[in-house]
Amino acid sequence: MLDYIIEHTNKYIDDMPKNQRKKYGQFFTSKETAYFMAGLYTIPKNKSKISILDAGAGSGILSCAFLERFEQIDSIQTIELTCYENDDNILGLLKENLQICQANSKKHIQIQIITDNYITSQYLDFNHMLGGNSSPQKYDFVIGNPPYRKISKDAPEATVMPEVCYGTPNLYFIFAAMGLFNLDTNGEMVYIIPRSWTSGAYFKRFRQYFLTEGKLEHIHLFVSRNKVFDIEDVLQETIIIKVKKTNKIPEEIIITSSQSNNDFDNLTSLTVPYSLVVSGSDYYVYLVTNEKEVSVLERLHKFDKTLPDIGLKMKTGLTVDFRNREILRDDVEEGAIPLFYSQHIKQGEVQFPIQKEHEYIVTDQRGLMQDNRNYLFVKRFTAKEERRRLQCGVYLSKKYPQYKKISTQNKINFVDGLIAEMSECLVYGLYVIFNSTLYDEYYRILNGSTQVNSTEINAMPIPDLESIQEMGRKLMKSKDMSEHNCNMILEGYCE
């Protein structure tokens, strides 16, 4: 059945322009991925009737894969399948495919296709305090490949889900939240979604809801991010998650990985303590793939401080240069102050000037200026192929005594004291941390993108203030800014 549906789906993909499907955030699951997702569920042995929800069903690939699995389970006789799909272009194909599944099954399959908007049609149920159904429909199993599409913060789907939305949301995590809501107690949900929700402030509300109401049991990672939806030419860090609707925190979680979406026969598998994967009040999810990465988390989670705990904070650079062209200067002139870019970070230090264009600004806007004091500058963006994600440089105010104010371009971050200026030994101590292999590996586990996010850095576990100052004094004494030396210094504090 699934081969037939995949064949007809591929014909639909060929006939329907990608820009048309992109309006719906429509990307189709491969046969191998669908079978893998369907195989993740734990099927109860004592039930003869089960209910399934597939929201954003598309052409029915996931539903069909799940139905095929149930063909092998004699105890289950009746299957109630509910599919949501409101794209008129594909509704005909979905109905045809499900009818084929129904006709070729030994089971009694009841199919309901709902063409309403999945989110807005039941938001009152989700927010039942507003007057929705106090006993909404719940399902034993939820499966999904939700639409991947950013929507405006004023879009109907966003405004009706304030509990999980912040800023400009993406439909995929709104679907995931509603999918978990639709799940019955102890039911299971398997979704294929981007990994972006696993960290950062942007998804904090969603994580808090999702990981309070449900618990992760299995995460599958794809090593090659361009081979998940390869027929669709999608470049996206995508994962598969299995979630159980329960309040009970499991002891362990299974994390598997494969090279691509058709390589599930060669899985690597890791069983990790749940508390190591889902951590902290922000509910960050650490996607470890091997024992070495598990060790990184175990070592750093021994630290119980963060930058704000010790009076520091990472902030994003102040000046968006292309929006302030009128204040940019190539050469020094009266009233000009330095504008620091990521290019000024060289071999662990901040070097200025470097004969780069627009190295100065002339402005009286207070929001574009900061005090000339000691900072640790950290690049916000690095290339995917670069060896290190965390790249930083020490900035000392005494090297530029002629300036009371400086500015930073918004493609760098800087660590600053919340109340007082940081001492030199503290800046150098922070450099030891940020330039170490251990913290670079930690950040790569936490965040799969090439952007260094200040919110995540400010939540990162670090040693106490005195220990960081001691590290700085050791680095200053050695005058060796290398990664190897930073590793040697940090090692003494991670035992």
CSV table of C-alpha atoms in Angstrom, one decimal:
chain,number,residue,atom,x,y,z
A,1,MET,CA,0.0,0.0,0.0
A,2,LEU,CA,2.7,2.5,1.0
A,3,ASP,CA,4.7,2.0,-2.2
A,4,TYR,CA,1.5,2.9,-4.2
A,5,ILE,CA,1.0,6.0,-2.1
A,6,ILE,CA,4.6,7.1,-2.4
A,7,GLU,CA,4.4,6.7,-6.2
A,8,HIS,CA,1.3,8.8,-6.4
A,9,THR,CA,2.7,11.4,-4.0
A,10,ASN,CA,5.9,11.8,-6.1
A,11,LYS,CA,3.7,12.4,-9.1
A,12,TYR,CA,1.9,15.1,-7.2
A,13,ILE,CA,5.2,16.7,-6.2
A,14,ASP,CA,6.3,16.7,-9.9
A,15,ASP,CA,3.0,18.3,-11.0
A,16,MET,CA,2.6,20.8,-8.2
A,17,PRO,CA,5.2,23.7,-8.2
A,18,LYS,CA,7.3,23.9,-5.0
A,19,ASN,CA,6.4,27.5,-4.4
A,20,GLN,CA,2.7,26.5,-4.4
A,21,ARG,CA,3.4,23.7,-1.8
A,22,LYS,CA,5.6,26.1,0.2
A,23,LYS,CA,2.5,28.2,0.9
A,24,TYR,CA,1.3,25.4,3.1
A,25,GLY,CA,4.8,24.4,4.4
A,26,GLN,CA,4.3,21.1,2.7
A,27,PHE,CA,7.2,18.7,2.6
A,28,PHE,CA,6.6,14.9,2.3
A,29,THR,CA,8.0,12.0,4.3
A,30,SER,CA,10.0,9.3,2.6
A,31,LYS,CA,8.9,5.7,2.8
A,32,GLU,CA,11.8,4.7,5.0
A,33,THR,CA,11.2,7.5,7.4
A,34,ALA,CA,7.4,6.7,7.6
A,35,TYR,CA,8.1,3.1,8.4
A,36,PHE,CA,10.7,4.0,11.0
A,37,MET,CA,8.3,6.5,12.7
A,38,ALA,CA,5.4,3.9,12.7
A,39,GLY,CA,7.8,1.4,14.2
A,40,LEU,CA,8.6,3.5,17.3
A,41,TYR,CA,5.2,3.1,18.9
A,42,THR,CA,4.7,0.6,21.8
A,43,ILE,CA,1.4,-1.2,20.8
A,44,PRO,CA,-0.6,-2.4,23.8
A,45,LYS,CA,-1.5,-6.1,23.7
A,46,ASN,CA,-4.8,-5.8,25.5
A,47,LYS,CA,-6.6,-3.5,23.1
A,48,SER,CA,-8.8,-4.4,20.2
A,49,LYS,CA,-9.7,-0.9,19.2
A,50,ILE,CA,-7.3,2.1,18.8
A,51,SER,CA,-7.6,5.7,17.6
A,52,ILE,CA,-5.0,7.6,15.6
A,53,LEU,CA,-4.6,11.3,14.7
A,54,ASP,CA,-2.6,12.5,11.7
A,55,ALA,CA,-2.8,16.3,11.6
A,56,GLY,CA,-1.5,17.9,8.4
A,57,ALA,CA,-1.9,14.5,6.8
A,58,GLY,CA,-0.8,15.5,3.3
A,59,SER,CA,-1.1,12.5,1.0
A,60,GLY,CA,-1.5,10.1,3.9
A,61,ILE,CA,2.0,8.6,3.9
A,62,LEU,CA,2.4,8.4,7.7
A,63,SER,CA,-1.2,7.2,8.2
A,64,CYS,CA,-0.6,4.4,5.7
A,65,ALA,CA,2.7,3.3,7.2
A,66,PHE,CA,1.0,3.1,10.6
A,67,LEU,CA,-1.9,1.2,9.3
A,68,GLU,CA,0.4,-1.3,7.6
A,69,ARG,CA,2.1,-1.9,11.0
A,70,PHE,CA,-1.3,-2.8,12.6
A,71,GLU,CA,-2.0,-5.3,9.9
A,72,GLN,CA,0.6,-7.6,11.7
A,73,ILE,CA,-1.1,-7.2,15.1
A,74,ASP,CA,-3.9,-9.8,15.4
A,75,SER,CA,-5.4,-8.4,18.7
A,76,ILE,CA,-6.3,-5.0,17.1
A,77,GLN,CA,-9.5,-5.3,15.1
A,78,THR,CA,-10.8,-1.8,14.8
A,79,ILE,CA,-8.9,1.4,13.9
A,80,GLU,CA,-10.3,4.9,14.0
A,81,LEU,CA,-8.2,7.2,11.9
A,82,THR,CA,-8.7,11.0,11.9
A,83,CYS,CA,-6.8,13.1,9.4
A,84,TYR,CA,-6.7,16.9,9.3
A,85,GLU,CA,-5.9,18.5,5.9
A,86,ASN,CA,-7.2,21.8,4.5
A,87,ASP,CA,-5.1,22.0,1.3
A,88,ASP,CA,-7.7,21.6,-1.6
A,89,ASN,CA,-4.9,20.6,-4.0
A,90,ILE,CA,-4.1,17.4,-2.1
A,91,LEU,CA,-7.4,16.5,-0.5
A,92,GLY,CA,-8.4,14.3,-3.5
A,93,LEU,CA,-5.2,12.3,-3.4
A,94,LEU,CA,-5.5,11.9,0.4
A,95,LYS,CA,-9.0,10.5,0.1
A,96,GLU,CA,-8.0,8.1,-2.7
A,97,ASN,CA,-5.0,6.9,-0.8
A,98,LEU,CA,-6.9,6.2,2.4
A,99,GLN,CA,-9.6,4.4,0.6
A,100,ILE,CA,-7.0,2.1,-0.9
A,101,CYS,CA,-5.6,1.4,2.6
A,102,GLN,CA,-9.1,0.7,3.8
A,103,ALA,CA,-10.0,-1.6,0.9
A,104,ASN,CA,-6.8,-3.6,1.3
A,105,SER,CA,-6.9,-4.0,5.1
A,106,LYS,CA,-8.0,-7.0,7.1
A,107,LYS,CA,-9.0,-4.6,9.9
A,108,HIS,CA,-12.1,-2.6,10.4
A,109,ILE,CA,-10.8,0.9,9.6
A,110,GLN,CA,-13.0,4.0,10.2
A,111,ILE,CA,-11.6,7.1,8.5
A,112,GLN,CA,-12.6,10.7,9.1
A,113,ILE,CA,-11.0,13.5,7.1
A,114,ILE,CA,-11.5,17.0,8.7
A,115,THR,CA,-10.8,19.9,6.3
A,116,ASP,CA,-11.0,22.6,9.0
A,117,ASN,CA,-7.9,24.5,10.2
A,118,TYR,CA,-6.3,22.1,12.7
A,119,ILE,CA,-5.4,24.8,15.2
A,120,THR,CA,-8.1,27.4,15.0
A,121,SER,CA,-10.9,24.8,14.9
A,122,GLN,CA,-10.1,23.5,18.4
A,123,TYR,CA,-8.3,26.3,20.2
A,124,LEU,CA,-11.2,26.7,22.6
A,125,ASP,CA,-10.6,23.1,23.6
A,126,PHE,CA,-6.9,23.8,24.2
A,127,ASN,CA,-7.9,26.9,26.2
A,128,HIS,CA,-11.0,25.3,27.7
A,129,MET,CA,-11.2,28.1,30.3
A,130,LEU,CA,-12.4,30.2,27.4
A,131,GLY,CA,-15.5,28.0,26.9
A,132,GLY,CA,-14.3,25.1,24.8
A,133,ASN,CA,-15.3,21.4,25.1
A,134,SER,CA,-14.4,20.3,28.6
A,135,SER,CA,-14.0,16.7,27.3
A,136,PRO,CA,-12.4,17.1,23.8
A,137,GLN,CA,-11.6,14.1,21.5
A,138,LYS,CA,-8.4,12.3,22.6
A,139,TYR,CA,-6.4,9.7,20.7
A,140,ASP,CA,-4.3,6.7,21.6
A,141,PHE,CA,-1.6,7.7,19.0
A,142,VAL,CA,-0.6,10.9,17.3
A,143,ILE,CA,1.7,10.9,14.2
A,144,GLY,CA,2.8,13.8,12.2
A,145,ASN,CA,5.0,15.6,9.7
A,146,PRO,CA,3.6,19.1,10.5
A,147,PRO,CA,3.9,22.1,8.1
A,148,TYR,CA,7.2,24.0,8.3
A,149,ARG,CA,6.2,27.6,7.8
A,150,LYS,CA,6.8,30.8,9.7
A,151,ILE,CA,3.7,32.8,10.4
A,152,SER,CA,3.2,36.3,11.7
A,153,LYS,CA,2.7,36.9,15.4
A,154,ASP,CA,-0.8,38.2,14.5
A,155,ALA,CA,-1.7,35.1,12.5
A,156,PRO,CA,-4.8,33.3,13.8
A,157,GLU,CA,-2.9,30.2,14.7
A,158,ALA,CA,-0.5,32.3,16.8
A,159,THR,CA,-3.0,34.5,18.6
A,160,VAL,CA,-5.1,31.5,19.7
A,161,MET,CA,-2.1,29.7,21.2
A,162,PRO,CA,-0.4,32.3,23.5
A,163,GLU,CA,0.6,29.7,26.0
A,164,VAL,CA,3.2,28.3,23.6
A,165,CYS,CA,3.9,31.2,21.2
A,166,TYR,CA,6.5,34.0,21.4
A,167,GLY,CA,7.5,36.4,18.7
A,168,THR,CA,7.1,35.2,15.1
A,169,PRO,CA,6.3,31.5,15.4
A,170,ASN,CA,6.5,28.5,13.1
A,171,LEU,CA,3.5,26.3,12.5
A,172,TYR,CA,5.4,23.1,13.2
A,173,PHE,CA,5.7,23.7,17.0
A,174,ILE,CA,2.1,24.9,17.2
A,175,PHE,CA,1.0,21.7,15.6
A,176,ALA,CA,3.2,19.7,18.0
A,177,ALA,CA,1.7,21.4,21.0
A,178,MET,CA,-1.9,20.8,19.8
A,179,GLY,CA,-0.9,17.2,18.9
A,180,LEU,CA,0.2,16.6,22.5
A,181,PHE,CA,-3.0,18.2,23.7
A,182,ASN,CA,-5.0,15.8,21.5
A,183,LEU,CA,-3.2,12.8,23.0
A,184,ASP,CA,-4.8,10.7,25.7
A,185,THR,CA,-3.1,10.0,29.0
A,186,ASN,CA,-0.2,7.5,28.4
A,187,GLY,CA,-0.7,7.8,24.7
A,188,GLU,CA,2.3,8.2,22.3
A,189,MET,CA,3.1,10.8,19.7
A,190,VAL,CA,5.8,10.6,17.0
A,191,TYR,CA,6.6,13.7,15.0
A,192,ILE,CA,9.3,14.6,12.5
A,193,ILE,CA,10.3,18.3,13.2
A,194,PRO,CA,13.2,20.7,13.0
A,195,ARG,CA,15.6,20.6,16.0
A,196,SER,CA,15.4,24.4,16.5
A,197,TRP,CA,12.9,24.2,19.4
A,198,THR,CA,15.4,22.4,21.6
A,199,SER,CA,17.1,25.6,22.9
A,200,GLY,CA,16.8,29.3,23.0
A,201,ALA,CA,14.3,31.8,24.4
A,202,TYR,CA,12.2,31.8,21.2
A,203,PHE,CA,10.8,28.3,22.0
A,204,LYS,CA,10.8,28.5,25.8
A,205,ARG,CA,7.1,28.6,26.2
A,206,PHE,CA,6.6,25.7,23.9
A,207,ARG,CA,9.3,23.6,25.6
A,208,GLN,CA,7.8,24.3,29.1
A,209,TYR,CA,4.3,23.2,27.9
A,210,PHE,CA,5.5,20.3,25.7
A,211,LEU,CA,8.0,18.8,28.2
A,212,THR,CA,5.7,19.3,31.2
A,213,GLU,CA,2.7,17.7,29.6
A,214,GLY,CA,4.7,15.0,27.9
A,215,LYS,CA,8.1,13.2,28.2
A,216,LEU,CA,10.6,12.4,25.5
A,217,GLU,CA,11.2,8.7,25.1
A,218,HIS,CA,13.2,8.5,21.9
A,219,ILE,CA,15.0,11.0,19.7
A,220,HIS,CA,16.3,10.2,16.3
A,221,LEU,CA,19.0,12.4,14.6
A,222,PHE,CA,20.0,12.7,11.0
A,223,VAL,CA,23.8,13.1,10.6
A,224,SER,CA,23.3,14.7,7.1
A,225,ARG,CA,20.8,17.5,7.3
A,226,ASN,CA,20.3,17.6,3.5
A,227,LYS,CA,19.1,14.0,3.2
A,228,VAL,CA,16.0,14.1,5.3
A,229,PHE,CA,13.7,15.5,2.7
A,230,ASP,CA,16.1,14.9,-0.2
A,231,ILE,CA,13.5,14.7,-2.9
A,232,GLU,CA,12.4,18.1,-1.7
A,233,ASP,CA,15.8,19.7,-1.6
A,234,VAL,CA,15.3,20.9,2.0
A,235,LEU,CA,18.3,22.1,4.1
A,236,GLN,CA,17.0,21.7,7.6
A,237,GLU,CA,18.3,20.2,10.9
A,238,THR,CA,15.5,17.7,11.4
A,239,ILE,CA,14.8,15.2,14.1
A,240,ILE,CA,12.2,12.5,14.9
A,241,ILE,CA,10.8,12.5,18.5
A,242,LYS,CA,8.7,10.1,20.4
A,243,VAL,CA,6.7,11.6,23.3
A,244,LYS,CA,4.5,10.0,25.9
A,245,LYS,CA,1.7,11.9,27.6
A,246,THR,CA,2.6,11.4,31.2
A,247,ASN,CA,3.7,13.3,34.3
A,248,LYS,CA,6.2,10.5,35.2
A,249,ILE,CA,9.8,11.4,34.3
A,250,PRO,CA,11.6,8.4,32.8
A,251,GLU,CA,15.0,7.4,34.0
A,252,GLU,CA,16.5,7.2,30.5
A,253,ILE,CA,15.9,8.3,26.9
A,254,ILE,CA,17.0,6.5,23.7
A,255,ILE,CA,18.9,8.6,21.1
A,256,THR,CA,19.5,7.1,17.7
A,257,SER,CA,21.1,8.5,14.6
A,258,SER,CA,21.4,7.6,10.9
A,259,GLN,CA,23.2,9.2,8.0
A,260,SER,CA,20.0,9.9,6.0
A,261,ASN,CA,16.3,9.1,5.7
A,262,ASN,CA,16.9,5.8,3.9
A,263,ASP,CA,19.6,4.4,6.1
A,264,PHE,CA,17.7,3.2,9.2
A,265,ASP,CA,19.4,-0.3,9.0
A,266,ASN,CA,22.7,1.2,10.2
A,267,LEU,CA,21.6,3.0,13.3
A,268,THR,CA,23.9,4.1,16.1
A,269,SER,CA,22.1,4.0,19.5
A,270,LEU,CA,22.7,5.6,22.8
A,271,THR,CA,20.8,5.3,26.1
A,272,VAL,CA,21.2,8.4,28.2
A,273,PRO,CA,19.9,9.6,31.6
A,274,TYR,CA,16.8,11.7,31.0
A,275,SER,CA,18.0,14.4,33.4
A,276,LEU,CA,21.1,14.9,31.2
A,277,VAL,CA,19.1,15.3,28.0
A,278,VAL,CA,16.3,17.5,29.4
A,279,SER,CA,17.8,20.0,31.8
A,280,GLY,CA,17.1,23.2,33.7
A,281,SER,CA,14.1,25.5,34.2
A,282,ASP,CA,14.4,26.5,30.5
A,283,TYR,CA,13.9,22.8,29.5
A,284,TYR,CA,16.8,22.8,27.0
A,285,VAL,CA,17.2,19.5,25.2
A,286,TYR,CA,20.7,18.3,24.6
A,287,LEU,CA,21.1,16.1,21.5
A,288,VAL,CA,24.0,13.9,22.3
A,289,THR,CA,25.2,11.3,19.8
A,290,ASN,CA,28.0,9.5,21.5
A,291,GLU,CA,29.6,8.8,24.9
A,292,LYS,CA,32.1,11.6,24.5
A,293,GLU,CA,29.3,14.1,24.3
A,294,VAL,CA,27.6,12.5,27.3
A,295,SER,CA,30.8,13.0,29.2
A,296,VAL,CA,30.9,16.7,28.2
A,297,LEU,CA,27.5,17.3,29.7
A,298,GLU,CA,28.3,15.3,32.8
A,299,ARG,CA,31.4,17.4,33.4
A,300,LEU,CA,29.8,20.8,32.8
A,301,HIS,CA,26.6,20.1,34.7
A,302,LYS,CA,28.6,19.8,37.8
A,303,PHE,CA,28.9,23.6,37.7
A,304,ASP,CA,26.0,25.3,39.3
A,305,LYS,CA,26.6,28.9,38.3
A,306,THR,CA,25.7,31.0,35.2
A,307,LEU,CA,27.0,34.3,34.0
A,308,PRO,CA,24.1,36.3,35.6
A,309,ASP,CA,24.7,34.4,38.8
A,310,ILE,CA,28.2,35.9,39.1
A,311,GLY,CA,27.2,39.4,37.9
A,312,LEU,CA,27.9,39.1,34.2
A,313,LYS,CA,25.8,38.9,31.1
A,314,MET,CA,26.4,38.3,27.4
A,315,LYS,CA,24.7,40.9,25.2
A,316,THR,CA,24.4,41.3,21.4
A,317,GLY,CA,26.3,44.1,19.6
A,318,LEU,CA,24.5,47.4,19.5
A,319,THR,CA,24.9,48.7,15.9
A,320,VAL,CA,23.3,47.3,12.8
A,321,ASP,CA,25.6,48.9,10.3
A,322,PHE,CA,23.5,48.6,7.2
A,323,ARG,CA,20.7,50.4,8.9
A,324,ASN,CA,22.9,53.2,10.1
A,325,ARG,CA,24.9,54.0,7.0
A,326,GLU,CA,24.9,57.7,7.6
A,327,ILE,CA,27.0,57.4,10.8
A,328,LEU,CA,29.6,55.0,9.4
A,329,ARG,CA,33.1,56.3,8.7
A,330,ASP,CA,36.2,54.7,7.1
A,331,ASP,CA,38.7,56.9,8.9
A,332,VAL,CA,39.1,58.5,12.2
A,333,GLU,CA,37.7,62.0,12.6
A,334,GLU,CA,36.7,64.3,15.4
A,335,GLY,CA,34.0,62.8,17.5
A,336,ALA,CA,34.4,59.3,15.9
A,337,ILE,CA,34.5,56.2,18.1
A,338,PRO,CA,35.5,52.6,17.1
A,339,LEU,CA,33.0,50.2,15.8
A,340,PHE,CA,34.1,46.6,16.5
A,341,TYR,CA,33.3,43.8,14.1
A,342,SER,CA,34.0,40.0,14.3
A,343,GLN,CA,37.0,40.6,12.0
A,344,HIS,CA,38.7,42.5,14.8
A,345,ILE,CA,38.9,39.2,16.8
A,346,LYS,CA,42.3,37.7,16.0
A,347,GLN,CA,44.3,35.1,17.8
A,348,GLY,CA,42.4,35.6,21.0
A,349,GLU,CA,42.7,39.3,21.1
A,350,VAL,CA,40.8,42.3,19.7
A,351,GLN,CA,43.0,44.2,17.3
A,352,PHE,CA,42.1,47.7,16.1
A,353,PRO,CA,42.3,49.3,13.6
A,354,ILE,CA,42.8,46.8,10.8
A,355,GLN,CA,42.1,49.1,7.9
A,356,LYS,CA,38.6,47.7,7.4
A,357,GLU,CA,35.9,49.9,6.0
A,358,HIS,CA,33.4,51.5,8.4
A,359,GLU,CA,35.6,51.0,11.5
A,360,TYR,CA,34.3,54.1,13.0
A,361,ILE,CA,31.0,55.8,13.7
A,362,VAL,CA,30.0,59.3,14.6
A,363,THR,CA,26.7,59.4,16.5
A,364,ASP,CA,25.0,60.9,19.5
A,365,GLN,CA,22.5,58.0,19.8
A,366,ARG,CA,23.1,56.6,23.3
A,367,GLY,CA,21.7,53.2,22.3
A,368,LEU,CA,24.6,52.7,19.8
A,369,MET,CA,27.3,53.4,22.3
A,370,GLN,CA,28.8,51.6,25.3
A,371,ASP,CA,31.4,52.5,27.9
A,372,ASN,CA,35.0,51.8,26.9
A,373,ARG,CA,35.6,49.0,29.5
A,374,ASN,CA,36.9,45.5,29.6
A,375,TYR,CA,34.9,42.9,27.6
A,376,LEU,CA,35.1,39.5,26.1
A,377,PHE,CA,34.0,39.7,22.5
A,378,VAL,CA,32.4,36.6,20.9
A,379,LYS,CA,31.5,36.0,17.3
A,380,ARG,CA,27.8,35.6,16.7
A,381,PHE,CA,28.1,33.7,13.4
A,382,THR,CA,30.5,31.1,12.1
A,383,ALA,CA,30.6,29.0,9.0
A,384,LYS,CA,29.2,25.5,9.2
A,385,GLU,CA,32.5,24.0,8.2
A,386,GLU,CA,34.6,26.0,10.7
A,387,ARG,CA,36.2,23.9,13.4
A,388,ARG,CA,35.1,26.0,16.3
A,389,ARG,CA,31.6,27.5,17.0
A,390,LEU,CA,32.8,29.6,19.9
A,391,GLN,CA,35.4,32.2,18.7
A,392,CYS,CA,36.3,35.0,21.1
A,393,GLY,CA,38.8,37.7,21.9
A,394,VAL,CA,39.9,39.7,24.9
A,395,TYR,CA,39.1,43.5,24.8
A,396,LEU,CA,41.0,45.7,27.3
A,397,SER,CA,39.9,49.3,27.6
A,398,LYS,CA,43.4,50.4,28.6
A,399,LYS,CA,44.7,49.8,25.1
A,400,TYR,CA,42.4,52.6,23.8
A,401,PRO,CA,42.6,55.3,26.5
A,402,GLN,CA,41.6,58.0,24.0
A,403,TYR,CA,38.0,56.8,23.8
A,404,LYS,CA,35.3,57.1,26.5
A,405,LYS,CA,32.8,55.3,24.3
A,406,ILE,CA,33.0,52.5,21.8
A,407,SER,CA,30.4,50.5,19.7
A,408,THR,CA,29.9,46.9,18.6
A,409,GLN,CA,28.4,45.7,15.4
A,410,ASN,CA,25.5,43.3,16.0
A,411,LYS,CA,27.2,40.3,14.5
A,412,ILE,CA,29.3,40.0,17.6
A,413,ASN,CA,28.3,39.3,21.2
A,414,PHE,CA,30.1,40.7,24.3
A,415,VAL,CA,30.2,39.7,27.9
A,416,ASP,CA,29.9,42.6,30.3
A,417,GLY,CA,29.7,43.2,34.0
A,418,LEU,CA,26.1,43.9,35.1
A,419,ILE,CA,27.2,46.4,37.8
A,420,ALA,CA,31.0,47.0,37.7
A,421,GLU,CA,33.6,46.7,35.1
A,422,MET,CA,35.2,43.3,34.8
A,423,SER,CA,38.8,42.9,36.0
A,424,GLU,CA,41.5,41.9,33.5
A,425,CYS,CA,41.9,38.5,35.2
A,426,LEU,CA,38.1,37.9,34.9
A,427,VAL,CA,38.1,38.7,31.2
A,428,TYR,CA,41.0,36.3,30.6
A,429,GLY,CA,39.3,33.7,32.8
A,430,LEU,CA,36.2,33.9,30.6
A,431,TYR,CA,38.5,33.5,27.6
A,432,VAL,CA,39.8,30.2,29.0
A,433,ILE,CA,36.2,29.0,29.2
A,434,PHE,CA,35.0,30.2,25.8
A,435,ASN,CA,38.2,29.2,24.0
A,436,SER,CA,38.3,25.7,25.5
A,437,THR,CA,37.4,22.5,23.5
A,438,LEU,CA,35.0,21.4,26.3
A,439,TYR,CA,32.7,24.5,26.0
A,440,ASP,CA,32.9,24.5,22.3
A,441,GLU,CA,31.7,20.9,22.2
A,442,TYR,CA,29.0,21.7,24.8
A,443,TYR,CA,27.6,24.6,22.7
A,444,ARG,CA,27.5,22.4,19.5
A,445,ILE,CA,25.5,19.8,21.5
A,446,LEU,CA,23.1,22.5,22.6
A,447,ASN,CA,22.7,24.4,19.4
A,448,GLY,CA,22.8,23.0,15.9
A,449,SER,CA,22.9,26.3,14.1
A,450,THR,CA,25.9,28.5,13.3
A,451,GLN,CA,24.7,31.3,15.5
A,452,VAL,CA,25.9,31.9,19.1
A,453,ASN,CA,22.8,32.9,21.0
A,454,SER,CA,23.3,35.1,24.0
A,455,THR,CA,20.2,33.6,25.8
A,456,GLU,CA,21.8,30.1,25.7
A,457,ILE,CA,25.2,31.4,26.8
A,458,ASN,CA,23.7,33.2,29.8
A,459,ALA,CA,22.1,29.9,30.8
A,460,MET,CA,25.3,27.9,30.3
A,461,PRO,CA,26.8,26.3,33.5
A,462,ILE,CA,30.1,27.8,34.5
A,463,PRO,CA,32.5,27.7,37.5
A,464,ASP,CA,32.2,30.2,40.3
A,465,LEU,CA,33.6,33.7,40.1
A,466,GLU,CA,36.8,33.1,42.1
A,467,SER,CA,37.7,30.0,40.0
A,468,ILE,CA,37.3,32.0,36.7
A,469,GLN,CA,39.5,34.7,38.1
A,470,GLU,CA,42.1,32.1,39.0
A,471,MET,CA,42.0,30.7,35.5
A,472,GLY,CA,42.5,34.2,34.1
A,473,ARG,CA,45.6,34.8,36.3
A,474,LYS,CA,47.1,31.5,35.1
A,475,LEU,CA,46.5,32.5,31.5
A,476,MET,CA,48.0,35.9,31.9
A,477,LYS,CA,51.0,34.4,33.6
A,478,SER,CA,51.6,31.9,30.8
A,479,LYS,CA,50.8,34.4,28.0
A,480,ASP,CA,49.7,31.4,25.9
A,481,MET,CA,46.3,32.0,24.4
A,482,SER,CA,46.1,28.7,22.6
A,483,GLU,CA,43.1,26.3,22.8
A,484,HIS,CA,45.4,23.6,24.2
A,485,ASN,CA,46.6,25.9,27.1
A,486,CYS,CA,43.0,26.9,27.9
A,487,ASN,CA,42.1,23.2,28.0
A,488,MET,CA,45.0,22.5,30.4
A,489,ILE,CA,43.9,25.3,32.7
A,490,LEU,CA,40.2,24.4,32.7
A,491,GLU,CA,41.0,20.7,33.3
A,492,GLY,CA,41.9,21.4,36.9
A,493,TYR,CA,38.4,22.8,37.6
A,494,CYS,CA,36.4,20.0,35.9
A,495,GLU,CA,37.6,17.0,38.0
